[in-house]
Short mmCIF file of C-alpha atoms in Angstrom, two decimals:
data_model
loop_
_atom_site.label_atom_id
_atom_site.label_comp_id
_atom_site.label_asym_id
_atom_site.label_seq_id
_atom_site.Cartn_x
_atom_site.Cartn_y
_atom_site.Cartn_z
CA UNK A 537 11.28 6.20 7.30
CA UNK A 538 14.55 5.19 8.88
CA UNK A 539 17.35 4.31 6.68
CA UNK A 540 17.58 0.23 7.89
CA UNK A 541 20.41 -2.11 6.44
CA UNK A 542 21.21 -5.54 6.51
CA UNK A 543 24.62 -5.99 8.37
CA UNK A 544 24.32 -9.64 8.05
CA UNK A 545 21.97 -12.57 7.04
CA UNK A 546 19.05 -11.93 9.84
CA UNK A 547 20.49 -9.24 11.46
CA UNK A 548 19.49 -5.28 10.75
CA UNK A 549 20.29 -1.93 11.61
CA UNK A 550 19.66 1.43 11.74
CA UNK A 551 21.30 4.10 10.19
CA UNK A 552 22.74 6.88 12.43
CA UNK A 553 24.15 10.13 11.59
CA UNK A 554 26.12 12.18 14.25
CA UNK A 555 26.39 16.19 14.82
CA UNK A 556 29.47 16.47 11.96
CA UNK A 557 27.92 14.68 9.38
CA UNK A 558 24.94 16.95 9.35
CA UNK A 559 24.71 20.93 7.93
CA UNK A 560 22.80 23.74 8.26
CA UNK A 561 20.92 25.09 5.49
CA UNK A 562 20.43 29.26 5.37
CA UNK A 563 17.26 30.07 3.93
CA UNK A 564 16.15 32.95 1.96
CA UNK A 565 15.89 35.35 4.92
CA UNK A 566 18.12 36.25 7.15
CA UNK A 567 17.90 38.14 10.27
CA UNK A 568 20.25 40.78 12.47
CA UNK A 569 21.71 38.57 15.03
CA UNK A 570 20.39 41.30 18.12
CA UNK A 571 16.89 40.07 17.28
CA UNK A 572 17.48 36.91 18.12
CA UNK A 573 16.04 34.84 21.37
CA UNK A 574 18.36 32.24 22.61
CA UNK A 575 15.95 32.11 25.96
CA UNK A 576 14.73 28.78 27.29
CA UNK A 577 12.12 28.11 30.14
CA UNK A 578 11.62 24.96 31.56
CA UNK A 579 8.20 24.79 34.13
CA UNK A 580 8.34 28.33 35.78
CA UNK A 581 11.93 28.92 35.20
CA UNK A 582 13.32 30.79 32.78
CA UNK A 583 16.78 30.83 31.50
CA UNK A 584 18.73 33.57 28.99
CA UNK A 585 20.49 30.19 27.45
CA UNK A 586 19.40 26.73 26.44
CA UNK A 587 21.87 25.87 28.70
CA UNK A 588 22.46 23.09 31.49
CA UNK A 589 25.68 22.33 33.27
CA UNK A 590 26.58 19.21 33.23
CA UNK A 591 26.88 17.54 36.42
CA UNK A 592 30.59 16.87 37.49
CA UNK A 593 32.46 17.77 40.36
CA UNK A 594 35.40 19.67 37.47
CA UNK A 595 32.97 22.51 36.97
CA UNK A 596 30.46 22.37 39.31
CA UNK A 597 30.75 23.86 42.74
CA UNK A 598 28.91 25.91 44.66
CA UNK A 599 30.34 28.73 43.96
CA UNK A 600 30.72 28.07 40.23
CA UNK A 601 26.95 27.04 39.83
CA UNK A 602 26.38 30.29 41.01
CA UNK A 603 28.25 31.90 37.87
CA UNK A 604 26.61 29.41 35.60
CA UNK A 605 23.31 30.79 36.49
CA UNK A 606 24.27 34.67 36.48
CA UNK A 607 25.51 34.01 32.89
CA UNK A 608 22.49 32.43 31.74
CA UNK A 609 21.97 28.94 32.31
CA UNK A 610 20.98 26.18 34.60
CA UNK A 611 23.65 24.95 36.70
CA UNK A 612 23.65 20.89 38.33
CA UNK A 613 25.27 20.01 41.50
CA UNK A 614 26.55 15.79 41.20
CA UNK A 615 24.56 14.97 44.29
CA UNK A 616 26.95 12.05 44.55
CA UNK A 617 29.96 13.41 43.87
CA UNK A 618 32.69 15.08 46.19
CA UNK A 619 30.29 17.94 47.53
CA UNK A 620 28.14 15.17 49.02
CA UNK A 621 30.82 13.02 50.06
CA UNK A 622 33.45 15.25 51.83
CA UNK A 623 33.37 18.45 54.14
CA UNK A 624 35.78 20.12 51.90
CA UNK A 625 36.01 18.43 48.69
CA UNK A 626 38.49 21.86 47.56
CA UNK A 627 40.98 20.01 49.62
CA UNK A 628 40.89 17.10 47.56
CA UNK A 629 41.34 18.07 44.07
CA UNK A 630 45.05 18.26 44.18
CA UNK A 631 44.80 14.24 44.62
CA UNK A 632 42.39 13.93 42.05
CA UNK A 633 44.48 15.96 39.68
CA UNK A 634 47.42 14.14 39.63
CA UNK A 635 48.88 15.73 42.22
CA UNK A 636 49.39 13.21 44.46
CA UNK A 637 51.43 9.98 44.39
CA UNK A 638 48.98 7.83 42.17
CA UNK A 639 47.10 8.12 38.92
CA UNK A 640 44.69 10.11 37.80
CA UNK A 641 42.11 7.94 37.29
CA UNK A 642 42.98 5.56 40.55
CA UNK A 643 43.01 8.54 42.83
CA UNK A 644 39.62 9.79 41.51
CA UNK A 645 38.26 6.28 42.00
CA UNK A 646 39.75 6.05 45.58
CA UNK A 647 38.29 10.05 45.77
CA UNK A 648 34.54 8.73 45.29
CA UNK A 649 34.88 5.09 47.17
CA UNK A 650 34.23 7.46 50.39
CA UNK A 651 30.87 7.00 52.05
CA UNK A 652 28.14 9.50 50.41
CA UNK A 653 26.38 11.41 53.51
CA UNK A 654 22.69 13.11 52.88
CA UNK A 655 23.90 15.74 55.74
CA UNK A 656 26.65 16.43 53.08
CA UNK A 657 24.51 17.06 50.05
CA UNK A 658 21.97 18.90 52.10
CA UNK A 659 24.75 21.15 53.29
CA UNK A 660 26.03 21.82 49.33
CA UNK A 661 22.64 22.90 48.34
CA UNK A 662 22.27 25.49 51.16
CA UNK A 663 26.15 26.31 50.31
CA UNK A 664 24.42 27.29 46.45
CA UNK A 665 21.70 29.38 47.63
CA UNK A 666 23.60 31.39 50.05
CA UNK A 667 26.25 31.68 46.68
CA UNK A 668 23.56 33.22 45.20
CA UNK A 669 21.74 30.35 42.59
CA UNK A 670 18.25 30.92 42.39
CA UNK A 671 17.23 27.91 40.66
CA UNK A 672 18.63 24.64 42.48
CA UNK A 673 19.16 21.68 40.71
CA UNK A 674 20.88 18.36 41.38
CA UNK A 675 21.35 15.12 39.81
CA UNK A 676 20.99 11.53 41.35
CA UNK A 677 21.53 8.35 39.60
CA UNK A 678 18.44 6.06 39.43
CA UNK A 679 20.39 3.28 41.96
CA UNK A 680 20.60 6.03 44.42
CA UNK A 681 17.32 8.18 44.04
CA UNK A 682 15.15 6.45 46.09
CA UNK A 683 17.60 6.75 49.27
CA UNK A 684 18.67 10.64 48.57
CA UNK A 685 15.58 12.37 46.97
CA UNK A 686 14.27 12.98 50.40
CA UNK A 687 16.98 14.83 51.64
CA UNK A 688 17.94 16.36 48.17
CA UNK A 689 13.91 18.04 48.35
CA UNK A 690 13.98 19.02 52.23
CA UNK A 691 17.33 21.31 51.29
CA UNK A 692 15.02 22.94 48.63
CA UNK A 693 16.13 22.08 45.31
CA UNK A 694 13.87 23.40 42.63
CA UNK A 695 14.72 20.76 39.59
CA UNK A 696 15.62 16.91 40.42
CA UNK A 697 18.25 15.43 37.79
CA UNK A 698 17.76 11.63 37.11
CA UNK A 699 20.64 10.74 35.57
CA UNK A 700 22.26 7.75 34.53
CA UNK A 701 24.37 6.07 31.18
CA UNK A 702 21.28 5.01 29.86
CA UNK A 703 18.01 5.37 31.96
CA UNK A 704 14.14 3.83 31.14
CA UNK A 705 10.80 4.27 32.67
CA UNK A 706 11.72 1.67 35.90
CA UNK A 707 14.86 0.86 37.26
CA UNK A 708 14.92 -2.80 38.62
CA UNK A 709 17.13 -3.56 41.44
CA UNK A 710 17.10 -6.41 43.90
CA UNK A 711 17.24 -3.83 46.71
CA UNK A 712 14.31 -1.71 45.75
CA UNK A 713 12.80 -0.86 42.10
CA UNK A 714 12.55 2.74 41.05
CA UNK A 715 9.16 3.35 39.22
CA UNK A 716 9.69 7.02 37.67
CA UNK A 717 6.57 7.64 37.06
CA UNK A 718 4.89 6.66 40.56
CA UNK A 719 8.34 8.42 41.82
CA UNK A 720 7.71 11.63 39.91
CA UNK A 721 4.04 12.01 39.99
CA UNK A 722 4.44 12.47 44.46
CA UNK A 723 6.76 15.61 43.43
CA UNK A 724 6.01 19.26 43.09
CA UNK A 725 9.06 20.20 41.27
CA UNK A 726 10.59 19.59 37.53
CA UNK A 727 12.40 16.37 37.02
CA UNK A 728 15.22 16.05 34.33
CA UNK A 729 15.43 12.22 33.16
CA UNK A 730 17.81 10.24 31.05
CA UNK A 731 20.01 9.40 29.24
CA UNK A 732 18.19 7.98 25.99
CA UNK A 733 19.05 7.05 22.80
CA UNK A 734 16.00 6.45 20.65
CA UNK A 735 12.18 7.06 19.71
CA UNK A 736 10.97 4.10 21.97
CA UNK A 737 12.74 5.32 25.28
CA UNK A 738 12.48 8.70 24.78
CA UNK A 739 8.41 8.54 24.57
CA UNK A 740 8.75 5.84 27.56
CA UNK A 741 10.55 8.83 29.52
CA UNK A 742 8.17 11.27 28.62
CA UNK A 743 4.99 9.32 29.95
CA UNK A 744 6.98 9.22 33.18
CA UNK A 745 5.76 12.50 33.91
CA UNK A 746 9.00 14.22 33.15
CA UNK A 747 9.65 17.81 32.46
CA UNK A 748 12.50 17.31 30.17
CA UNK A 749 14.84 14.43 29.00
CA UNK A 750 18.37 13.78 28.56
CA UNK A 751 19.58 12.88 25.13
CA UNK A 752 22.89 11.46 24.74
CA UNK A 753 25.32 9.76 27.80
CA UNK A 754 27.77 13.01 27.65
CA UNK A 755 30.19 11.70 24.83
CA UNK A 756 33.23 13.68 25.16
CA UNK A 757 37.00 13.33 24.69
CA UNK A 758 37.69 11.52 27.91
CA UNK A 759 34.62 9.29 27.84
CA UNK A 760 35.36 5.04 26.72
CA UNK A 761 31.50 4.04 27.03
CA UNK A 762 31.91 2.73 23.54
CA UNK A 763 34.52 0.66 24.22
CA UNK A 764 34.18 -0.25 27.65
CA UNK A 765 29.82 -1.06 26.54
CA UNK A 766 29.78 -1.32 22.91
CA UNK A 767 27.24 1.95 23.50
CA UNK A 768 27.23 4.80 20.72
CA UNK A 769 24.99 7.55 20.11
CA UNK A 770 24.73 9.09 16.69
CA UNK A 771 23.61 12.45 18.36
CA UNK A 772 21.93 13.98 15.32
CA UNK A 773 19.75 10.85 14.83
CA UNK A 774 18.59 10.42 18.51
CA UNK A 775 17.96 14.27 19.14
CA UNK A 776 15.94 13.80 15.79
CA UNK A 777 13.68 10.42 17.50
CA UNK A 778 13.33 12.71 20.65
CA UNK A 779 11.80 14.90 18.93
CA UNK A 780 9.55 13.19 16.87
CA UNK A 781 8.94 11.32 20.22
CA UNK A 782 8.06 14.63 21.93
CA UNK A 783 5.72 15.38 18.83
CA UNK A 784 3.61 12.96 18.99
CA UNK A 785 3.66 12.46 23.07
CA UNK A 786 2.33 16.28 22.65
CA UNK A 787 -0.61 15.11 20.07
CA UNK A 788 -1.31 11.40 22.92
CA UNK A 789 -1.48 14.18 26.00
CA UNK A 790 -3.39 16.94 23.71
CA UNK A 791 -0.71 19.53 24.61
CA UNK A 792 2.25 18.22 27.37
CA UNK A 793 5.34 19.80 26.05
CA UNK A 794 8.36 17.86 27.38
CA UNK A 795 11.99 19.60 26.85
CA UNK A 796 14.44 18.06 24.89
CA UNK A 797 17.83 18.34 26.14
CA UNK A 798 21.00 17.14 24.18
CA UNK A 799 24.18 15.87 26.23
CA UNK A 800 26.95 14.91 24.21
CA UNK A 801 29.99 14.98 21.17
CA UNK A 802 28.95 19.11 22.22
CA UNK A 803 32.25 20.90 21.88
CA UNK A 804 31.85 23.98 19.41
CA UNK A 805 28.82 26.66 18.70
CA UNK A 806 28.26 24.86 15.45
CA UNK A 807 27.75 21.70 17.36
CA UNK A 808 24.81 23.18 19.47
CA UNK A 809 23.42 24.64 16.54
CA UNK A 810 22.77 21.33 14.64
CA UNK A 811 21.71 20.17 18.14
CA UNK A 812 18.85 22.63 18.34
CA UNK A 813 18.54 22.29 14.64
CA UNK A 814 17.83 18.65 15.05
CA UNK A 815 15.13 19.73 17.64
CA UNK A 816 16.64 19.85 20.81
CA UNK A 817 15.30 22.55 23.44
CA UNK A 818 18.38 23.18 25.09
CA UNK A 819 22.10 21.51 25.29
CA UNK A 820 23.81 20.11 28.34
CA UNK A 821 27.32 21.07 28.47
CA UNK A 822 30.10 19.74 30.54
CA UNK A 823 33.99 19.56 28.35
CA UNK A 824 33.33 22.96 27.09
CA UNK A 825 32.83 24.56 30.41
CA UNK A 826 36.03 23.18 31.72
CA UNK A 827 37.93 25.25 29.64
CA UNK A 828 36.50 28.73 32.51
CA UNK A 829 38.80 29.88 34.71
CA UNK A 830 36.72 29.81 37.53
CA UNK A 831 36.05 26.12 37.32
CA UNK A 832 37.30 23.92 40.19
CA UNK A 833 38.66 21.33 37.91
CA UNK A 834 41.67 23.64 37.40
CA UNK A 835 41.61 22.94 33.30
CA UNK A 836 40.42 19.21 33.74
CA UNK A 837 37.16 17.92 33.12
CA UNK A 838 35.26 13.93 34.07
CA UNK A 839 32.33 12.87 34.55
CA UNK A 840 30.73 10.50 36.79
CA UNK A 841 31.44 7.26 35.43
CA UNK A 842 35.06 7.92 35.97
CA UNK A 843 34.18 6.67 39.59
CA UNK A 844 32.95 3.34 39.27
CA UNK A 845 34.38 1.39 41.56
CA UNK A 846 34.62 -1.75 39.30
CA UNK A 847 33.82 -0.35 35.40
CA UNK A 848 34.97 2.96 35.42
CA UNK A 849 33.84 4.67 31.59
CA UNK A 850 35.68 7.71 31.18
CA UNK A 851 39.04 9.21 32.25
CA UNK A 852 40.38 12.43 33.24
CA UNK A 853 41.06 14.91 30.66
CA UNK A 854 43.57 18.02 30.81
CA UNK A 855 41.56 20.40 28.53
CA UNK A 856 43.41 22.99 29.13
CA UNK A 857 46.66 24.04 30.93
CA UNK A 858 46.13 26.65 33.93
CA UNK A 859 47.84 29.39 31.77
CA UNK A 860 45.53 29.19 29.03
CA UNK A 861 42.04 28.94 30.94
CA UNK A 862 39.65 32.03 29.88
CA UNK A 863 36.81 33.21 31.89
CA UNK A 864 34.01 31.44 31.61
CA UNK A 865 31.61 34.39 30.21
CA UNK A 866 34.08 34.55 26.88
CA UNK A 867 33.35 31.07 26.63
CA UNK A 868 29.53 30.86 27.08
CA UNK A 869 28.42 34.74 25.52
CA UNK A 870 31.80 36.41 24.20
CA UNK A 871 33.06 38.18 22.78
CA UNK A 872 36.75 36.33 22.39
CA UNK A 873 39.42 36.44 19.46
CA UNK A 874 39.16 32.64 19.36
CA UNK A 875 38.27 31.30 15.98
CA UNK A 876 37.95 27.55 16.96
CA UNK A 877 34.15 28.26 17.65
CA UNK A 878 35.05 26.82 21.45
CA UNK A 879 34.23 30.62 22.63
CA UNK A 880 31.34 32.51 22.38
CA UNK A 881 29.34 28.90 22.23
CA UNK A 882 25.62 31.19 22.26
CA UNK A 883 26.94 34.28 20.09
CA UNK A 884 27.62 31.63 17.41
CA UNK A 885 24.24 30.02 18.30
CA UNK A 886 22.46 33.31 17.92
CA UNK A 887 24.39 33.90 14.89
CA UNK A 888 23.72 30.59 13.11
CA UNK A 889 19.82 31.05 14.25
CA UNK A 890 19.99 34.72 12.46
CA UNK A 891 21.88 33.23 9.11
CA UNK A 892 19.49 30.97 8.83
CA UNK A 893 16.13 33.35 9.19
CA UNK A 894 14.55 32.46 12.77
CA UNK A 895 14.04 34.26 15.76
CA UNK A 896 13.68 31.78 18.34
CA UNK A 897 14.75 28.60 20.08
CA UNK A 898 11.47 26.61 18.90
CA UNK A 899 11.75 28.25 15.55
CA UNK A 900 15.27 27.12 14.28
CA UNK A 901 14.06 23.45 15.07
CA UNK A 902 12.92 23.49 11.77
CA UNK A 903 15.52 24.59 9.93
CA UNK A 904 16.75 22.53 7.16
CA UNK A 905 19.54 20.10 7.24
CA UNK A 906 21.64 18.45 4.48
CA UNK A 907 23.98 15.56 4.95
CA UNK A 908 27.59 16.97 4.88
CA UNK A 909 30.71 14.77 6.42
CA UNK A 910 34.29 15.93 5.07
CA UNK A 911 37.27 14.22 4.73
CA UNK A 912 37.60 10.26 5.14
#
């Protein structure tokens, strides 16, 4: 039973706990860490990491998708973002890093206010295969799915993204209502949905049809959805009513397995440890992935909100300066010298899995948790 408290005569709420005020508890076995499976599949496709990219233009490019995916892990293009939107978006990151004559955040905002163009995103997709990625995948907001699907599925991507802030089972729009389940049930091919926040939407997504669902808006350093919507999401609580949602959609459908995927206030191994502890399948990453080299933020990492032409809910962030970006394999599988626990993000997974006595993914949901916040 959820912890529920009275904030006020006639008004209640629910207690949530987020990613650092939960533990890990090691049982009585332990495992070596080399015996370990960190793998993921989602429909036919399997992945060495619970991993998906997050989708924004700082770290995902053709080209860098392409690494994402040799490394382990499912790479998204922003089928709305500069790729889609520009013939060569390379050209424009010096304006949207600051290095042009107007803020950061303006310049990004003018950046995106340019027409998107289906031949564009049709031409990024092709631009991934011939990189290399064998698993395409792209994300659309729900305002704009119905209008770029088509061309999105005739360039051959293999997993559809449905992204948004906060997404349910039917967008309404005076222009023309997105259904997701009608929508998803005419498609061949896995489709990612969210974000959610709680037990009800997270079992509304699921009967959608959808392979998977996104937990979580992307909270990271940069993002102001809080105070910009008065929107929070205690991760550790929501993965936890996913999951329970995904339990008992499993028992309604007599066996549909639908992926849990956690997308936010994800910055260390020991974050996406408690994540998967909590019962998420996999973790969507963005901040941490900023910090590669070979990313074409250069160091700095947004997301899509950051674009709104009239709300914008999240700003640029520097994460780190050019001279101290690492290649993006010491970041994702090691080995590094860093202690932070910002490097080697599945090593420490696959660590924390083998402290704790389980062997798989689907195992170390069930680990045990304790409450355990420090400081004030």
């Amino acid at each position: 039973m959820r912890d529920i408290v009275e904030i006020g005569m006639g008004k209640t709420a629910g207690r949530g706990y987020y990613l650092d005020e939960v533990a890990l508890v090691p049982s009585r076995r332990t495992r070596a860490a080399r015996d370990v499976s960190i793998s993921w599949q989602l429909d036919a496709h399997e992945f060495a990491l619970p991993l998906v990219a997050a989708p924004s233009d700082a770290i995902i490019s053709p080209s860098s998708a392409a690494l994402v995916e040799s490394l382990g892990g499912l790479a998204v293009l922003n089928g709305e973002g500069l790729w889609a939107r520009y013939e060569d978006p390379n050209a424009m990151f010096d304006e949207a890093l600051g290095e042009g004559e107007l803020p950061e955040e303006i310049a990004l905002q003018r950046l995106y206010a340019e027409p998107l163009r289906p031949d564009l995103l049709i031409a990024a997709i092709k631009a991934q295969r011939d990189a290399g990625v064998g698993v395409l995948a792209v994300r659309l907001s729900p305002q704009q799915t119905a209008e770029l699907a088509d061309p999105a599925l005739r360039a051959g991507v293999d997993v559809l993204v449905i992204q948004g802030t906060v997404v349910s089972a039917e967008h309404v729009s005076q222009r023309q209502p997105l259904n997701l389940k009608t929508f998803i049930a005419d498609l061949d091919i896995p489709v990612i949905v969210g974000g959610c926040t709680n037990y009800q939407t997270a079992l509304h997504l699921m009967r959608t049809g959808a392979a998977a669902i996104i937990v979580g808006y992307g909270a990271n350093a940069g993002a102001t959805t809080p105070s910009v919507l008065g929107i929070d999401v205690p991760m550790a609580t929501a993965i936890a009513e996913a999951a329970a949602a995904r339990r008992d959609y499993l028992d309604e459908t007599g066996g549909r397995y639908v992926h849990v995927i956690a997308h936010g206030d994800l910055t260390t191994g020991g974050d996406i440890a408690k994540a998967i502890g909590c019962g998420a399948d996999a973790v969507m990453l963005g901040e941490p992935l900023a910090a590669g080299a070979e990313m074409p933020g250069r160091g700095a990492y947004w997301d899509h909100t950051v674009s709104h032409p009239s709300l914008p809910r999240s700003a640029l962030e520097q994460v780190l300066p050019a001279d101290e970006r690492v290649m993006l394999s010491e970041v994702l599988i090691g080995p590094t010298f860093d202690p932070s626990g910002q490097r080697n993000l599945f090593g420490a997974l696959r660590r924390a899995m083998a402290k704790c006595g389980y062997s798989t993914v689907k195992e170390f949901q069930r680990v045990e948790l304790t409450l355990a916040r420090r400081g004030g």
